[in-house]
Every structure is written in structure tokens, then in C-alpha cells.
mmCIF file of C-alpha atoms in Angstrom:
data_model
loop_
_atom_site.group_PDB
_atom_site.id
_atom_site.type_symbol
_atom_site.label_atom_id
_atom_site.label_comp_id
_atom_site.label_asym_id
_atom_site.label_seq_id
_atom_site.Cartn_x
_atom_site.Cartn_y
_atom_site.Cartn_z
ATOM 1 C CA UNK A 1 -42.033 -35.377 13.475
ATOM 2 C CA UNK A 2 -42.710 -38.327 11.071
ATOM 3 C CA UNK A 3 -39.688 -39.709 10.341
ATOM 4 C CA UNK A 4 -40.601 -41.245 7.228
ATOM 5 C CA UNK A 5 -40.833 -37.683 5.640
ATOM 6 C CA UNK A 6 -37.352 -37.100 4.482
ATOM 7 C CA UNK A 7 -35.520 -34.948 2.047
ATOM 8 C CA UNK A 8 -33.286 -37.618 0.114
ATOM 9 C CA UNK A 9 -30.142 -36.621 -1.295
ATOM 10 C CA UNK A 10 -31.703 -37.208 -4.843
ATOM 11 C CA UNK A 11 -34.072 -34.667 -4.194
ATOM 12 C CA UNK A 12 -31.710 -32.055 -2.128
ATOM 13 C CA UNK A 13 -31.090 -28.572 -4.088
ATOM 14 C CA UNK A 14 -29.270 -25.645 -3.267
ATOM 15 C CA UNK A 15 -28.063 -25.415 0.312
ATOM 16 C CA UNK A 16 -29.866 -28.845 1.387
ATOM 17 C CA UNK A 17 -27.216 -30.162 -1.167
ATOM 18 C CA UNK A 18 -24.255 -28.386 0.118
ATOM 19 C CA UNK A 19 -25.236 -29.756 3.896
ATOM 20 C CA UNK A 20 -25.482 -33.337 2.497
ATOM 21 C CA UNK A 21 -22.069 -33.173 0.840
ATOM 22 C CA UNK A 22 -20.740 -31.944 4.049
ATOM 23 C CA UNK A 23 -22.146 -34.162 6.192
ATOM 24 C CA UNK A 24 -21.326 -36.978 3.825
ATOM 25 C CA UNK A 25 -17.712 -36.121 3.507
ATOM 26 C CA UNK A 26 -17.415 -35.902 7.117
ATOM 27 C CA UNK A 27 -19.471 -39.017 8.717
ATOM 28 C CA UNK A 28 -19.892 -41.284 5.348
ATOM 29 C CA UNK A 29 -23.436 -40.973 4.769
ATOM 30 C CA UNK A 30 -26.277 -38.627 5.323
ATOM 31 C CA UNK A 31 -28.535 -40.774 7.637
ATOM 32 C CA UNK A 32 -32.414 -40.527 8.409
ATOM 33 C CA UNK A 33 -31.963 -38.016 11.147
ATOM 34 C CA UNK A 34 -30.405 -35.349 8.880
ATOM 35 C CA UNK A 35 -32.772 -36.152 6.203
ATOM 36 C CA UNK A 36 -35.691 -35.994 8.660
ATOM 37 C CA UNK A 37 -34.546 -32.696 9.989
ATOM 38 C CA UNK A 38 -34.086 -31.208 6.646
ATOM 39 C CA UNK A 39 -37.490 -31.730 6.015
ATOM 40 C CA UNK A 40 -39.467 -30.676 9.257
ATOM 41 C CA UNK A 41 -36.788 -28.176 10.589
ATOM 42 C CA UNK A 42 -34.500 -27.141 8.027
ATOM 43 C CA UNK A 43 -33.113 -24.153 10.136
ATOM 44 C CA UNK A 44 -32.408 -26.611 13.107
ATOM 45 C CA UNK A 45 -30.410 -29.096 10.660
ATOM 46 C CA UNK A 46 -28.099 -26.449 9.703
ATOM 47 C CA UNK A 47 -27.422 -24.918 13.078
ATOM 48 C CA UNK A 48 -27.308 -28.497 14.642
ATOM 49 C CA UNK A 49 -24.668 -29.486 11.911
ATOM 50 C CA UNK A 50 -22.728 -26.743 12.197
ATOM 51 C CA UNK A 51 -22.598 -27.224 16.257
ATOM 52 C CA UNK A 52 -21.535 -31.109 15.908
ATOM 53 C CA UNK A 53 -19.245 -31.252 13.010
ATOM 54 C CA UNK A 54 -16.265 -29.889 14.570
ATOM 55 C CA UNK A 55 -16.161 -32.810 17.250
ATOM 56 C CA UNK A 56 -15.277 -34.884 14.719
ATOM 57 C CA UNK A 57 -12.140 -33.786 13.896
ATOM 58 C CA UNK A 58 -10.971 -33.788 17.619
ATOM 59 C CA UNK A 59 -8.376 -36.504 18.991
ATOM 60 C CA UNK A 60 -11.320 -37.247 21.638
ATOM 61 C CA UNK A 61 -13.322 -38.226 18.819
ATOM 62 C CA UNK A 62 -10.370 -40.561 17.255
ATOM 63 C CA UNK A 63 -9.918 -41.943 20.528
ATOM 64 C CA UNK A 64 -13.385 -42.583 21.322
ATOM 65 C CA UNK A 65 -14.010 -44.037 17.845
ATOM 66 C CA UNK A 66 -11.577 -46.619 18.581
ATOM 67 C CA UNK A 67 -13.071 -47.361 21.975
ATOM 68 C CA UNK A 68 -16.196 -48.008 20.457
ATOM 69 C CA UNK A 69 -15.566 -50.482 18.124
ATOM 70 C CA UNK A 70 -13.190 -52.278 20.450
ATOM 71 C CA UNK A 71 -16.430 -52.410 23.399
ATOM 72 C CA UNK A 72 -18.625 -54.307 20.697
ATOM 73 C CA UNK A 73 -16.027 -56.673 19.223
ATOM 74 C CA UNK A 74 -14.419 -57.564 22.485
ATOM 75 C CA UNK A 75 -18.193 -58.605 23.755
ATOM 76 C CA UNK A 76 -18.779 -60.612 20.735
ATOM 77 C CA UNK A 77 -15.471 -62.598 20.539
ATOM 78 C CA UNK A 78 -14.672 -65.403 20.700
ATOM 79 C CA UNK A 79 -17.808 -66.400 18.756
ATOM 80 C CA UNK A 80 -17.491 -63.989 16.006
ATOM 81 C CA UNK A 81 -17.656 -65.785 12.615
ATOM 82 C CA UNK A 82 -15.545 -64.870 9.818
ATOM 83 C CA UNK A 83 -16.603 -65.476 6.108
ATOM 84 C CA UNK A 84 -14.829 -65.689 2.713
ATOM 85 C CA UNK A 85 -16.733 -65.091 -0.495
ATOM 86 C CA UNK A 86 -17.516 -69.001 -0.945
ATOM 87 C CA UNK A 87 -19.247 -68.951 2.631
ATOM 88 C CA UNK A 88 -22.045 -66.512 1.772
ATOM 89 C CA UNK A 89 -22.115 -67.229 -2.040
ATOM 90 C CA UNK A 90 -20.268 -64.346 -3.405
ATOM 91 C CA UNK A 91 -17.918 -64.020 -6.348
ATOM 92 C CA UNK A 92 -14.503 -62.224 -5.795
ATOM 93 C CA UNK A 93 -16.112 -59.161 -7.052
ATOM 94 C CA UNK A 94 -19.066 -59.020 -4.957
ATOM 95 C CA UNK A 95 -16.935 -59.658 -1.905
ATOM 96 C CA UNK A 96 -14.764 -57.056 -2.466
ATOM 97 C CA UNK A 97 -17.899 -54.700 -3.038
ATOM 98 C CA UNK A 98 -19.452 -55.953 0.071
ATOM 99 C CA UNK A 99 -16.053 -55.700 2.340
ATOM 100 C CA UNK A 100 -15.743 -52.100 1.293
ATOM 101 C CA UNK A 101 -19.268 -51.054 2.213
ATOM 102 C CA UNK A 102 -19.135 -52.750 5.392
ATOM 103 C CA UNK A 103 -15.794 -50.937 6.136
ATOM 104 C CA UNK A 104 -17.740 -47.822 5.737
ATOM 105 C CA UNK A 105 -20.406 -48.740 7.904
ATOM 106 C CA UNK A 106 -17.704 -49.399 10.531
ATOM 107 C CA UNK A 107 -16.303 -46.247 10.036
ATOM 108 C CA UNK A 108 -19.646 -44.074 10.195
ATOM 109 C CA UNK A 109 -21.164 -46.189 12.829
ATOM 110 C CA UNK A 110 -19.606 -44.194 16.026
ATOM 111 C CA UNK A 111 -20.295 -40.821 14.067
ATOM 112 C CA UNK A 112 -23.775 -41.622 14.188
ATOM 113 C CA UNK A 113 -23.865 -42.828 17.669
ATOM 114 C CA UNK A 114 -22.127 -39.279 18.619
ATOM 115 C CA UNK A 115 -24.863 -37.606 16.601
ATOM 116 C CA UNK A 116 -27.692 -39.132 18.483
ATOM 117 C CA UNK A 117 -26.207 -37.921 21.790
ATOM 118 C CA UNK A 118 -25.376 -34.403 20.700
ATOM 119 C CA UNK A 119 -25.298 -33.148 24.036
ATOM 120 C CA UNK A 120 -25.256 -34.566 27.770
ATOM 121 C CA UNK A 121 -28.572 -32.957 28.094
ATOM 122 C CA UNK A 122 -30.699 -34.563 25.806
ATOM 123 C CA UNK A 123 -9.089 -42.118 14.191
ATOM 124 C CA UNK A 124 -9.645 -41.229 11.595
ATOM 125 C CA UNK A 125 -9.919 -41.083 8.208
ATOM 126 C CA UNK A 126 -12.662 -42.055 5.968
ATOM 127 C CA UNK A 127 -12.741 -45.809 5.209
ATOM 128 C CA UNK A 128 -14.230 -48.032 3.049
ATOM 129 C CA UNK A 129 -16.212 -47.383 -0.319
ATOM 130 C CA UNK A 130 -19.097 -45.197 -0.703
ATOM 131 C CA UNK A 131 -22.596 -46.685 0.436
ATOM 132 C CA UNK A 132 -24.856 -47.836 -2.295
ATOM 133 C CA UNK A 133 -28.366 -47.993 -0.488
ATOM 134 C CA UNK A 134 -31.618 -49.798 -2.221
ATOM 135 C CA UNK A 135 -34.770 -47.978 -2.134
ATOM 136 C CA UNK A 136 -36.980 -48.752 0.978
ATOM 137 C CA UNK A 137 -39.589 -50.811 -1.014
ATOM 138 C CA UNK A 138 -37.037 -52.961 -2.699
ATOM 139 C CA UNK A 139 -34.853 -53.518 1.101
ATOM 140 C CA UNK A 140 -38.586 -54.529 2.337
ATOM 141 C CA UNK A 141 -39.148 -56.863 -0.491
ATOM 142 C CA UNK A 142 -35.710 -58.691 -0.020
ATOM 143 C CA UNK A 143 -35.809 -59.001 3.468
ATOM 144 C CA UNK A 144 -39.611 -59.517 4.554
ATOM 145 C CA UNK A 145 -40.837 -59.815 7.908
ATOM 146 C CA UNK A 146 -37.122 -59.470 9.075
ATOM 147 C CA UNK A 147 -35.584 -58.027 12.271
ATOM 148 C CA UNK A 148 -33.845 -55.487 9.882
ATOM 149 C CA UNK A 149 -37.235 -53.721 9.764
ATOM 150 C CA UNK A 150 -37.472 -51.121 12.323
ATOM 151 C CA UNK A 151 -41.134 -50.615 13.722
ATOM 152 C CA UNK A 152 -43.011 -48.216 15.788
ATOM 153 C CA UNK A 153 -42.031 -44.433 15.774
ATOM 154 C CA UNK A 154 -39.882 -45.209 12.866
ATOM 155 C CA UNK A 155 -42.640 -46.537 10.495
ATOM 156 C CA UNK A 156 -42.097 -49.245 8.645
ATOM 157 C CA UNK A 157 -38.460 -48.284 7.607
ATOM 158 C CA UNK A 158 -35.202 -50.493 7.098
ATOM 159 C CA UNK A 159 -32.419 -48.407 8.711
ATOM 160 C CA UNK A 160 -29.554 -47.505 6.148
ATOM 161 C CA UNK A 161 -27.200 -50.196 7.093
ATOM 162 C CA UNK A 162 -29.528 -52.982 6.172
ATOM 163 C CA UNK A 163 -30.690 -50.805 3.121
ATOM 164 C CA UNK A 164 -27.126 -51.463 2.220
ATOM 165 C CA UNK A 165 -26.199 -55.088 3.241
ATOM 166 C CA UNK A 166 -29.501 -56.282 1.632
ATOM 167 C CA UNK A 167 -27.637 -55.899 -1.636
ATOM 168 C CA UNK A 168 -25.939 -59.401 -0.519
ATOM 169 C CA UNK A 169 -29.247 -61.097 0.898
ATOM 170 C CA UNK A 170 -26.934 -64.572 1.270
ATOM 171 C CA UNK A 171 -24.480 -62.705 3.355
ATOM 172 C CA UNK A 172 -27.400 -60.855 5.398
ATOM 173 C CA UNK A 173 -29.017 -64.320 6.303
ATOM 174 C CA UNK A 174 -25.705 -66.118 7.259
ATOM 175 C CA UNK A 175 -24.409 -63.190 9.200
ATOM 176 C CA UNK A 176 -27.853 -62.407 11.141
ATOM 177 C CA UNK A 177 -28.078 -66.152 12.257
ATOM 178 C CA UNK A 178 -24.617 -66.110 13.375
ATOM 179 C CA UNK A 179 -24.854 -62.855 15.058
ATOM 180 C CA UNK A 180 -28.368 -62.979 16.553
ATOM 181 C CA UNK A 181 -27.392 -65.157 19.368
ATOM 182 C CA UNK A 182 -24.199 -62.952 20.406
ATOM 183 C CA UNK A 183 -26.493 -59.898 20.501
ATOM 184 C CA UNK A 184 -28.522 -61.472 23.035
ATOM 185 C CA UNK A 185 -25.692 -62.349 25.820
ATOM 186 C CA UNK A 186 -25.279 -60.339 28.898
ATOM 187 C CA UNK A 187 -21.808 -59.477 27.530
ATOM 188 C CA UNK A 188 -23.256 -57.549 24.552
ATOM 189 C CA UNK A 189 -25.665 -56.233 26.918
ATOM 190 C CA UNK A 190 -22.950 -54.905 29.015
ATOM 191 C CA UNK A 191 -21.153 -53.443 26.152
ATOM 192 C CA UNK A 192 -24.207 -51.245 25.068
ATOM 193 C CA UNK A 193 -24.103 -49.964 28.601
ATOM 194 C CA UNK A 194 -20.264 -49.103 28.079
ATOM 195 C CA UNK A 195 -21.119 -47.149 25.011
ATOM 196 C CA UNK A 196 -23.310 -44.923 26.775
ATOM 197 C CA UNK A 197 -20.754 -44.269 29.373
ATOM 198 C CA UNK A 198 -18.184 -43.702 26.855
ATOM 199 C CA UNK A 199 -20.103 -41.239 24.837
ATOM 200 C CA UNK A 200 -20.574 -39.100 28.263
ATOM 201 C CA UNK A 201 -17.044 -39.481 28.620
ATOM 202 C CA UNK A 202 -16.316 -38.211 25.377
ATOM 203 C CA UNK A 203 -18.223 -35.080 25.563
ATOM 204 C CA UNK A 204 -17.043 -34.511 29.122
ATOM 205 C CA UNK A 205 -13.377 -34.271 27.832
ATOM 206 C CA UNK A 206 -14.456 -31.908 24.867
ATOM 207 C CA UNK A 207 -13.026 -28.436 25.385
ATOM 208 C CA UNK A 208 -16.192 -27.522 22.982
ATOM 209 C CA UNK A 209 -19.591 -28.755 23.508
ATOM 210 C CA UNK A 210 -22.152 -28.357 21.027
ATOM 211 C CA UNK A 211 -24.738 -25.710 22.130
ATOM 212 C CA UNK A 212 -28.011 -27.793 21.582
ATOM 213 C CA UNK A 213 -29.538 -27.259 25.257
ATOM 214 C CA UNK A 214 -33.075 -26.288 25.181
ATOM 215 C CA UNK A 215 -32.208 -22.926 26.752
ATOM 216 C CA UNK A 216 -30.314 -22.215 23.724
ATOM 217 C CA UNK A 217 -32.494 -23.243 21.118
ATOM 218 C CA UNK A 218 -35.063 -21.158 22.834
ATOM 219 C CA UNK A 219 -32.993 -18.114 22.827
ATOM 220 C CA UNK A 220 -32.755 -18.661 19.103
ATOM 221 C CA UNK A 221 -36.286 -18.467 18.808
ATOM 222 C CA UNK A 222 -37.364 -22.319 18.622
ATOM 223 C CA UNK A 223 -40.824 -22.412 20.420
ATOM 224 C CA UNK A 224 -41.478 -24.882 23.211
ATOM 225 C CA UNK A 225 -43.485 -27.374 20.886
ATOM 226 C CA UNK A 226 -40.453 -27.591 18.383
ATOM 227 C CA UNK A 227 -37.825 -28.370 20.788
ATOM 228 C CA UNK A 228 -40.018 -31.050 22.486
ATOM 229 C CA UNK A 229 -40.439 -32.527 19.052
ATOM 230 C CA UNK A 230 -36.770 -32.054 18.108
ATOM 231 C CA UNK A 231 -35.871 -33.866 21.800
ATOM 232 C CA UNK A 232 -38.281 -36.836 20.817
ATOM 233 C CA UNK A 233 -36.937 -37.206 17.509
ATOM 234 C CA UNK A 234 -33.462 -37.835 18.949
ATOM 235 C CA UNK A 235 -34.730 -40.366 21.594
ATOM 236 C CA UNK A 236 -36.606 -42.154 18.812
ATOM 237 C CA UNK A 237 -33.673 -42.289 16.669
ATOM 238 C CA UNK A 238 -31.085 -43.139 19.692
ATOM 239 C CA UNK A 239 -33.601 -45.837 20.841
ATOM 240 C CA UNK A 240 -33.897 -47.365 17.028
ATOM 241 C CA UNK A 241 -30.136 -47.045 16.551
ATOM 242 C CA UNK A 242 -29.168 -49.186 19.652
ATOM 243 C CA UNK A 243 -30.374 -52.459 17.730
ATOM 244 C CA UNK A 244 -28.588 -51.422 14.685
ATOM 245 C CA UNK A 245 -25.155 -49.226 15.277
ATOM 246 C CA UNK A 246 -23.392 -51.560 17.791
ATOM 247 C CA UNK A 247 -23.614 -54.470 15.011
ATOM 248 C CA UNK A 248 -21.610 -52.306 12.670
ATOM 249 C CA UNK A 249 -18.232 -53.095 13.817
ATOM 250 C CA UNK A 250 -19.452 -56.930 14.091
ATOM 251 C CA UNK A 251 -20.388 -57.266 10.538
ATOM 252 C CA UNK A 252 -17.569 -55.612 9.210
ATOM 253 C CA UNK A 253 -15.083 -57.793 11.298
ATOM 254 C CA UNK A 254 -17.038 -61.063 9.650
ATOM 255 C CA UNK A 255 -15.038 -60.205 6.620
ATOM 256 C CA UNK A 256 -12.064 -58.772 8.126
ATOM 257 C CA UNK A 257 -13.247 -55.198 7.251
ATOM 258 C CA UNK A 258 -13.030 -53.590 10.789
ATOM 259 C CA UNK A 259 -11.014 -50.673 11.645
ATOM 260 C CA UNK A 260 -8.525 -50.144 14.194
ATOM 261 C CA UNK A 261 -9.136 -51.079 18.088
ATOM 262 C CA UNK A 262 -6.406 -50.175 20.287
ATOM 263 C CA UNK A 263 -4.407 -47.847 18.846
ATOM 264 C CA UNK A 264 -5.491 -44.490 21.130
ATOM 265 C CA UNK A 265 -6.238 -44.920 24.884
ATOM 266 C CA UNK A 266 -9.808 -44.160 25.815
ATOM 267 C CA UNK A 267 -11.124 -43.251 28.518
#
């Protein structure tokens, strides 16, 4: 499946619009994985969302989201920078908008991490301001040749988080320069590995598990080729997300917009 072919929110009509509104209310953003599925496999998109949505209302997920955030922030401290408006050349209104959208990215990061791990086989209210995203072309123009452009199977795509942050290029340039060394440390690599264990533990504790295994999909009439393409798509987004999603709590923390870290015990 070509993940550059998507049904964007501005193009969604009928059931697509209803699906997107439900996803945004629950996770904070209609990300590329849902837009791609809606374009290529609309029946699966509706079914998968119906299977995955219930997990976000569980206490187990609330605890997981707190542990997810703390895992990456703990690995980044004490080197994590903090910025006020002057540090990143923003006026107070721009800085408030930046903080609000970074808080929303911090909120949605664990939700998209779980979405990309819908089953082992293959705290929380919505925070922050609704995200505004630059078009792909404009985002690429603002950050050309940067590490924020995901190559390979994604095509030349700027992930949603960076399409958001690119609205404040001075902040992005400063923050990336400060955070890049942190992401290369052994501690941060260990945090990524721990996040994989956290999501496995999370699904293991759920009383309800999304029914997305290949046998289940086959029984619903999906052929082997489609199931293989779906598996590959999830793996592609999972691999690309590893370089984006773990940074969401860090970006938010630089402007004191990260959420709770230790209010619920997990695992």
C-alpha cells in the first residue's frame, strides 16, 4: 500500500467524516495510518477502529500512557533543555500556541504507539490545543534536507508532529539541536526498548483484546494478499514512528507542557 495515498480530513465525507471525527475526539489527531487505511482498505479502517477504540478508555491505558511518558523523560534527564519565549524567538501569543500544540502531541503519542501495536501478534483527558498542520509541500520547504522528513517506504513525507512544529521553525531548529544528542544515548535506546515491553504488558493486562489477528481477518473475507499488505503497513508505520513518537514528550517538556508522569502505577 502506498502510504502517500491518503484520504485527508478536508476530503472526508459521509462515514469517512464520522470516522475521522471519532478518531480525533479519542486520540487527538487523525494520523497518516488511518488516512492511508481509509484510502486503501476502508472496510478494514472502520473495523480496526471499532476494535482499537475501547482500549483507550481503560484504566490500564491511563497507567500505560503515564509510564510511556515517564520512560522517555527519565532517559533524557538531566540534559533536557527548557525554553521560554525569548529563547526560541517567539512572542507570548506564539509561545502559548506552541505549548498548546506540543501538549496535544504529548497526549496523542502513547495513543498512536498503541495504534501501531494493535495486537501482540502483529490518564487521561484530552490536553492541549487542536493541532494545525502545514501541508506536506510547505513543511518540506520550511525544513528541507532535515531529519524530520521520513524517507523509504513512507515516501518523502513529513510526519504529522513535524508538520505541526514546523510552524515555529526557530523552536524546531533549537530544540532538535539540543535533543538530537540525547536521542543517540544508550539510555534513550534502552527507553525505546522498554517502551516495547510496556506496550506488550499493557495488552497482556487488558480484559479485552482487539481482534485483528490474521485468522480473524481471513474469517471476515480479507484475502491473504490484503492481510499481508496490512501487516506490512503497520510494520512500516511502527518503524517510522520509533523516530518520532518517543520525542513527543521531550518536545513538550522543553516548554513545560508535558503531562503526568507518576500518578498511576504501571506495570
